[in-house]
């Protein structure tokens, strides 16, 4: 295992200590942070390793949320419902991936983005099952205190993050990870050396969707009420990408750091600049892109200087 | 009768969609940048028309003459000073950059104009023409005509002019274009400026028809996406074809399936198009 | 009337010993990697000059430096009395120095004709003059006329090479630099190209070419430079080098055709 | 978020608002209502709690029109900003989601803009709302139309696919059917719809005498304009909530004429309240002085929420959340908003919402008879 | 060397169009095990397209391709690679960010089922050494010169343990001495029993290594036979070699 992967696991382990220090609100933030870290890590499988800029995170997040929500309303216990979300997203994404991942670059980005729209409208119009625009209530797991409830969901999300991280690390060291890397660099050549790129991409897309789906399910159980425009919010797709860029594309440690740093920034800005917080966030994103183009992971190396001066080997 | 009415509606609306999409398509096709700020540019253009009409009494036709150069300069500078720094970076970087820019511009508009809706009401109103039972609003007709004119101008520029060819060349192979003596940075800036100018003009025209608010920017952006893919990236005539196709699908879909499904339908169509014919209706094969 | 003379000196052939290029101690490279270590070289007006050397010697790098694609780290680069050491690609082009790069670098989605027109991008000439020049390229490479509206990316390797050279010619160069002239071309086409270059040269155009087929190169050129490890190791007249046993050993091999 | 005065003599209220995002216009209205109340309360020295005066301080935050954020910010206000009481976020969806947090922490929450019964059917103890159920708007409307326009037989209903607009459209469908009208068209439109021309052409071809549309102000403005463009005429055109808002009337101009609507409150009402604002007329005057515009029901509901909290706290004589909650549950009082009494589920059940119509550019109340200002006019061109 | 009846590749009436353009028309060709077939023809004749069609990159519009007795007309690219068909690209296609070593390792890894990354890298070293790139093993492919990338292509193709190897202009851009070295490599491969189809414009190489030559022109097969006969074939001279070449050749005897 590489040093950065070990660092990633250490980082995640440290996060587990949060309930020792924080109140319920801190736990809520922690839960959100874990959730976004799951998104960013998942996105990294298809966006970072395979180089396909996916905007489908929100689609599978929403799908997972609704699957769990509906199952729980039918009396299925939480864990089973989550498993249901996970498996459904895995299979559906793999199937869709086999078709959509024939597209490259921007075209794929748009197709994955439209998935969000299509899923949202489908859920919106399947009123009998999902409540449509009226939203869906998820039964309260009653009887627990505020803090124990918060702690439960925090650890549940954290656990999911840990599993995601382990899977991502395993992928990065495996033949699958190597293959995805090949696909990113040159797909024609990948096929030519005997790599079944359709299969690999489908697996990658499935993997990148299943944990997001499970996180969606957990989220639904946590907030008790979901509606289509909330869980199929395109920002769930955009933010993981910003996080991954901030942290450093392709590096699991980087994207998790990116997620934490981004959420921290967002929280601080949101609290302090009520009227102009999104503008301030925009400024921060731009500054980061301009001055840290290779993400936070580049900080440790001497690359910062290059990043600042923009001096790069020019290859024609 | 209903069928004819829906058809006419779709034709007119399709031209408006094309107008919304064309600058976006240009920037995407040429700079390879998905310009998320496009929707906000359109809204800004609409505010410009609204302001010019309400405070200066300037009719939207004159506002077009102001919007085009003003937005061109704005876009030009934005590209020169900011986007050019990351233009060679991967797709996602430029996308995120425009995302950040959009956050800023949209927030600024909300802050300055507030989020409530405004409406540009021409006095006297232009009304509608009706032939037999088919009705066409005059303002839409005018906007359509202007949209067609703008589209045609852009087409000429790209196809016939040297700058147009340079724009395409830069998009295809930056370094080779340098070898041809093209000043890449300024071509980028010109293309982005053109995109912005088209967005601004589209905004002026939209102000005649749709309520104005910073919040509509995402709806415009969504349409631009779909039209652009349906029609073919960077293709001017494609944008027109894509716009009309989208409007037709939406119109027919909303009559037969209900308006809520019209949107779903358009996105399903989009995905199908992407998978079977990524180059779009009129896009040329071999692109990307 | 010279064919490619749109901006040549009133049709009178330039004085033969006048230097088109004069390089003095040129160094260049990519980032931290230095590739060229002090190149001294002269390309005389109206001559064909060949640059040969083994793979990785730095020929392509030198051409890139000469056309302004990569900056010089040191050295002096003068062309006809004008110092171009710091000039940009556009300035080089304005000076009449045109580079047909290795790997063709065509505009893939553009038609052949648009590619050719791009070659004339930095010239300010009338449309009719452009058409005349286009016609000449098409006469030199009839295949291109046949396919004028086909996207360049879908051309075969050889067709792309023709298009690239055609594009270079459209810039009305005074010095045409061609990297890997015969790469991937059929023998017949190489023959035709060589003839075309001779013709161009006889009309006064200076040519600097990189060519792996040493026999063809030395046969064609007036003057040749041999590069190794980023340095010029030998220079002389083509025929003279062809007879040099050391050269024969290193570059010609024993395969006979 | 806010300047912290000495913590002793301040009561802090949390108000999550959708300051950015699609609901932003609503945030402005709510904030204006809350601010007006806070200003009045503080001008009078503050809220009297067992003889001691407490200043009112409202902590605002932006939940970006995003329901999860509204939940997050509610929790943040309760645990971090230590607010004493909560106002609900805008609309039914967010109020419903955020109320679970208030319930968990046992903080009384007054929702100013949540009408759908689904919000209250969770039987939470700490949630109260000042909007009556949706059918209290549609029933009087239908009856009025039945009474005044006997030839209205066919109705077309077009609703935004969103919690509140959809719920109210469904109520309309029910009450239309109950009153013997034929519903010839009932469809939802997607949230970001940019153009309605095909839908309207279809409705036109069905020749309904009553067109009933729900949506946000921008939707309604757009639909109204396209109706005019399509030269669509109908005996009755009802839009909810558009005509209740001044900005709709202004932007729609001539085309707003004769459009009918119903809402929970109207400035023409004439209540004589026990709350800090007293009469409805006084509230309208104070509001106009401060903001130079005519208040609508959204402004008023926000203000009355503050006034209700004030009354409950003063009556409880304590800041204890449970005591204040009990006072709210027991409340039975007249305010400038109307008589206030909450049902067992927390939703108000004492209001009789007015029906009104735009006539000569002004909203004119048609029902209830007590405050009636004019007669129902037929024909919308 | 060729054993009749031991046919490894067979094309019957293969055609391929690109929207109107007929890049290949009715090409029938067979290759026997152990042969080194030269495929020549003017630029744009359809040579690369032929290889692409056989490997499944641009499947045939009509016609049948069989490999080792198996119909592979509609095969996916990656499947053909696993069957033992490998090729080099005329326009080189490296994994630009990978080191030369990983480039070759990828080929070894994915073409053989059950290969591990570690053993693939070991195998890659051998192949890199074979093409003389061992010194550049850890250099990223983007920084290699064109000639090196060509050799890298060859190493990748070899790492796939091919039965049938297509070489698309591997010698282009090499100088004579290097061509000579490459020729030796090809001889060695042929000696190892790999069947080779090479596309080449350097006639001296073609004549030196090929046991048979097939000539394409405008998508049609215009000649197929022994090298000696082919270079005298007037149709080939006209379309491809040129009169000058023919004269020189004749002069040499
Ligand atoms: N973009 C680059 N970044 C770093 N090093 C490079 C780059 N391009 C080339 N090099 C190195 O520079 C040296 C010279 O390369 P160059 O391409 O100039 O050689 P060449 O003489 O043209 O060879 P060939 O005959 O193969 O074309 C080589 O060692 C090569 O590895
Ligand atoms: N994807 C494509 N779309 C359209 N035309 C194509 C495509 N690929 C190849 N062609 C055309 O098919 C013909 C054959 O091309 P091919 O690349 O096979 O030639 P080739 O024989 O390999 O030539 P060269 O020796 O120059 O490499 C050419 O005219 C080329 O323009
Ligand atoms: Mg070279
Ligand atoms: Mg070829």
Coordinates of C-alpha atoms and ligand atoms in Angstrom, one line a residue, chain C residues 156-157, chain E residues 47-48 90 168-169 199, ligand 4:
Chain C
X156 CA -4.6 8.4 -44.9
X157 CA -1.1 9.0 -43.5
Chain E
X47 CA -3.8 -0.6 -45.9
X48 CA -4.4 0.7 -42.4
X90 CA 0.9 3.8 -37.8
X168 CA 2.0 -0.7 -39.7
X169 CA 4.9 1.3 -40.9
X199 CA 2.7 -2.4 -44.1
Ligands
LIG4 MG1 -1.8 3.8 -43.2

